[in-house]
Amino acid sequence: MNVLRNSVRLIGNLGDDPKVRKLDSGKTVANFSIATNEIYRDQNGTKQSETTWHRLVAWGKQADIVENYVKKGSEIAIEGKLTNRSYDNKNGEKQYVTEVLVNSILLLDKNKA
């Protein structure tokens, strides 16, 4: 059951092109967001749709896959874990960020390699 701890699986579409950077250390990192959609019926039987945005971070080979095969609108499935971090913004205020650290990616677009 330890495998299930802090495990995230999402299927969604990219809202923008990924931002990929090569660090001085030689590592590659990709930052991107996907939207997941939930469709349900409300109390009146009216169809509703709710979109949730998720921030994702991929490193190394996963970042290379993102850089070469993923773009705005691409449908992907990811598996990873939740991470939390904080930083000080330009005004010196502490900002908190929750992201999914991507362990694996599956490309779902039919015309992709």
PDB file of C-alpha atoms in Angstrom:
ATOM      1  CA  MET A   1       0.000   0.000   0.000  1.00  0.00           C
ATOM      2  CA  ASN A   2       2.971   2.377   0.296  1.00  0.00           C
ATOM      3  CA  VAL A   3       2.901   2.719  -3.491  1.00  0.00           C
ATOM      4  CA  LEU A   4      -0.443   4.509  -3.152  1.00  0.00           C
ATOM      5  CA  ARG A   5       0.855   7.163  -0.764  1.00  0.00           C
ATOM      6  CA  ASN A   6       1.128  10.592  -2.371  1.00  0.00           C
ATOM      7  CA  SER A   7       0.256   9.270  -5.812  1.00  0.00           C
ATOM      8  CA  VAL A   8      -1.437  11.465  -8.424  1.00  0.00           C
ATOM      9  CA  ARG A   9      -2.853  10.377 -11.776  1.00  0.00           C
ATOM     10  CA  LEU A  10      -4.390  12.929 -14.112  1.00  0.00           C
ATOM     11  CA  ILE A  11      -5.658  13.058 -17.683  1.00  0.00           C
ATOM     12  CA  GLY A  12      -6.050  16.505 -19.176  1.00  0.00           C
ATOM     13  CA  ASN A  13      -5.150  19.045 -21.824  1.00  0.00           C
ATOM     14  CA  LEU A  14      -2.329  21.583 -21.767  1.00  0.00           C
ATOM     15  CA  GLY A  15      -3.506  25.166 -21.443  1.00  0.00           C
ATOM     16  CA  ASP A  16      -0.332  26.630 -22.935  1.00  0.00           C
ATOM     17  CA  ASP A  17       2.965  25.519 -24.448  1.00  0.00           C
ATOM     18  CA  PRO A  18       5.334  24.105 -21.806  1.00  0.00           C
ATOM     19  CA  LYS A  19       8.200  26.250 -20.550  1.00  0.00           C
ATOM     20  CA  VAL A  20      11.371  24.170 -20.852  1.00  0.00           C
ATOM     21  CA  ARG A  21      14.733  25.278 -19.459  1.00  0.00           C
ATOM     22  CA  LYS A  22      18.221  23.799 -19.451  1.00  0.00           C
ATOM     23  CA  LEU A  23      19.916  24.491 -16.122  1.00  0.00           C
ATOM     24  CA  ASP A  24      23.628  25.214 -15.653  1.00  0.00           C
ATOM     25  CA  SER A  25      23.942  21.726 -14.160  1.00  0.00           C
ATOM     26  CA  GLY A  26      22.849  20.271 -17.527  1.00  0.00           C
ATOM     27  CA  LYS A  27      19.455  19.106 -16.224  1.00  0.00           C
ATOM     28  CA  THR A  28      16.285  19.892 -18.152  1.00  0.00           C
ATOM     29  CA  VAL A  29      13.104  21.045 -16.405  1.00  0.00           C
ATOM     30  CA  ALA A  30       9.653  21.570 -17.932  1.00  0.00           C
ATOM     31  CA  ASN A  31       6.876  23.571 -16.258  1.00  0.00           C
ATOM     32  CA  PHE A  32       3.346  23.323 -17.631  1.00  0.00           C
ATOM     33  CA  SER A  33      -0.301  23.157 -16.609  1.00  0.00           C
ATOM     34  CA  ILE A  34      -3.118  20.843 -17.573  1.00  0.00           C
ATOM     35  CA  ALA A  35      -6.852  21.239 -17.218  1.00  0.00           C
ATOM     36  CA  THR A  36      -9.035  18.356 -16.081  1.00  0.00           C
ATOM     37  CA  ASN A  37     -12.763  18.478 -16.712  1.00  0.00           C
ATOM     38  CA  GLU A  38     -15.510  16.934 -14.620  1.00  0.00           C
ATOM     39  CA  ILE A  39     -18.983  16.722 -16.119  1.00  0.00           C
ATOM     40  CA  TYR A  40     -21.943  16.053 -13.858  1.00  0.00           C
ATOM     41  CA  ARG A  41     -25.645  16.800 -13.476  1.00  0.00           C
ATOM     42  CA  ASP A  42     -26.814  19.241 -10.794  1.00  0.00           C
ATOM     43  CA  GLN A  43     -29.909  18.873  -8.590  1.00  0.00           C
ATOM     44  CA  ASN A  44     -32.128  20.067 -11.467  1.00  0.00           C
ATOM     45  CA  GLY A  45     -30.645  17.551 -13.912  1.00  0.00           C
ATOM     46  CA  THR A  46     -28.788  20.267 -15.833  1.00  0.00           C
ATOM     47  CA  LYS A  47     -25.439  19.196 -17.230  1.00  0.00           C
ATOM     48  CA  GLN A  48     -22.560  21.074 -15.559  1.00  0.00           C
ATOM     49  CA  SER A  49     -18.854  21.158 -16.324  1.00  0.00           C
ATOM     50  CA  GLU A  50     -16.105  22.034 -13.859  1.00  0.00           C
ATOM     51  CA  THR A  51     -12.499  22.638 -14.930  1.00  0.00           C
ATOM     52  CA  THR A  52      -9.573  22.319 -12.523  1.00  0.00           C
ATOM     53  CA  TRP A  53      -6.037  23.475 -13.371  1.00  0.00           C
ATOM     54  CA  HIS A  54      -2.969  21.553 -12.177  1.00  0.00           C
ATOM     55  CA  ARG A  55       0.630  22.818 -12.190  1.00  0.00           C
ATOM     56  CA  LEU A  56       3.130  20.178 -13.324  1.00  0.00           C
ATOM     57  CA  VAL A  57       6.928  19.899 -13.217  1.00  0.00           C
ATOM     58  CA  ALA A  58       8.930  17.330 -15.208  1.00  0.00           C
ATOM     59  CA  TRP A  59      12.683  16.717 -15.003  1.00  0.00           C
ATOM     60  CA  GLY A  60      15.228  14.916 -17.183  1.00  0.00           C
ATOM     61  CA  LYS A  61      13.844  12.421 -19.710  1.00  0.00           C
ATOM     62  CA  GLN A  62      10.261  13.349 -18.866  1.00  0.00           C
ATOM     63  CA  ALA A  63      11.088  17.022 -19.560  1.00  0.00           C
ATOM     64  CA  ASP A  64      12.639  16.004 -22.894  1.00  0.00           C
ATOM     65  CA  ILE A  65       9.417  14.192 -23.859  1.00  0.00           C
ATOM     66  CA  VAL A  66       7.409  17.278 -22.933  1.00  0.00           C
ATOM     67  CA  GLU A  67       9.730  19.529 -24.942  1.00  0.00           C
ATOM     68  CA  ASN A  68       9.614  17.368 -28.087  1.00  0.00           C
ATOM     69  CA  TYR A  69       6.054  16.050 -28.186  1.00  0.00           C
ATOM     70  CA  VAL A  70       3.728  18.188 -26.082  1.00  0.00           C
ATOM     71  CA  LYS A  71       2.199  21.557 -26.928  1.00  0.00           C
ATOM     72  CA  LYS A  72      -0.820  23.690 -26.077  1.00  0.00           C
ATOM     73  CA  GLY A  73      -3.988  21.603 -26.390  1.00  0.00           C
ATOM     74  CA  SER A  74      -2.208  18.229 -26.200  1.00  0.00           C
ATOM     75  CA  GLU A  75      -4.033  15.559 -24.239  1.00  0.00           C
ATOM     76  CA  ILE A  76      -1.770  13.669 -21.839  1.00  0.00           C
ATOM     77  CA  ALA A  77      -1.982  11.296 -18.897  1.00  0.00           C
ATOM     78  CA  ILE A  78       0.531  11.733 -16.092  1.00  0.00           C
ATOM     79  CA  GLU A  79       1.496   9.905 -12.935  1.00  0.00           C
ATOM     80  CA  GLY A  80       3.410  11.661 -10.207  1.00  0.00           C
ATOM     81  CA  LYS A  81       3.313  13.007  -6.666  1.00  0.00           C
ATOM     82  CA  LEU A  82       2.217  16.228  -4.998  1.00  0.00           C
ATOM     83  CA  THR A  83       4.918  18.610  -3.844  1.00  0.00           C
ATOM     84  CA  ASN A  84       4.717  21.886  -1.959  1.00  0.00           C
ATOM     85  CA  ARG A  85       7.222  24.710  -2.001  1.00  0.00           C
ATOM     86  CA  SER A  86       7.405  28.363  -1.092  1.00  0.00           C
ATOM     87  CA  TYR A  87       9.326  31.376  -2.344  1.00  0.00           C
ATOM     88  CA  ASP A  88       9.488  35.129  -1.722  1.00  0.00           C
ATOM     89  CA  ASN A  89       7.965  37.242  -4.507  1.00  0.00           C
ATOM     90  CA  LYS A  90       9.263  40.630  -5.714  1.00  0.00           C
ATOM     91  CA  ASN A  91       7.558  42.369  -2.799  1.00  0.00           C
ATOM     92  CA  GLY A  92       9.168  40.043  -0.256  1.00  0.00           C
ATOM     93  CA  GLU A  93       5.889  38.241   0.429  1.00  0.00           C
ATOM     94  CA  LYS A  94       5.973  34.472   0.886  1.00  0.00           C
ATOM     95  CA  GLN A  95       4.121  32.568  -1.846  1.00  0.00           C
ATOM     96  CA  TYR A  96       3.103  28.912  -1.594  1.00  0.00           C
ATOM     97  CA  VAL A  97       2.846  26.579  -4.581  1.00  0.00           C
ATOM     98  CA  THR A  98       1.472  23.052  -4.912  1.00  0.00           C
ATOM     99  CA  GLU A  99       2.656  21.156  -7.976  1.00  0.00           C
ATOM    100  CA  VAL A 100       2.666  17.631  -9.342  1.00  0.00           C
ATOM    101  CA  LEU A 101       6.156  16.212  -9.836  1.00  0.00           C
ATOM    102  CA  VAL A 102       5.755  14.064 -12.959  1.00  0.00           C
ATOM    103  CA  ASN A 103       7.187  10.530 -12.898  1.00  0.00           C
ATOM    104  CA  SER A 104       5.675   9.296 -16.167  1.00  0.00           C
ATOM    105  CA  ILE A 105       3.801  10.705 -19.152  1.00  0.00           C
ATOM    106  CA  LEU A 106       1.521   9.026 -21.665  1.00  0.00           C
ATOM    107  CA  LEU A 107       0.745  10.941 -24.870  1.00  0.00           C
ATOM    108  CA  LEU A 108      -2.935  10.531 -25.737  1.00  0.00           C
ATOM    109  CA  ASP A 109      -3.189  12.551 -28.952  1.00  0.00           C
ATOM    110  CA  LYS A 110      -3.958  10.101 -31.760  1.00  0.00           C
ATOM    111  CA  ASN A 111      -1.547  11.670 -34.264  1.00  0.00           C
ATOM    112  CA  LYS A 112       1.485  11.785 -31.923  1.00  0.00           C
ATOM    113  CA  ALA A 113       4.411   9.391 -31.948  1.00  0.00           C
TER     114      ALA A 113
END
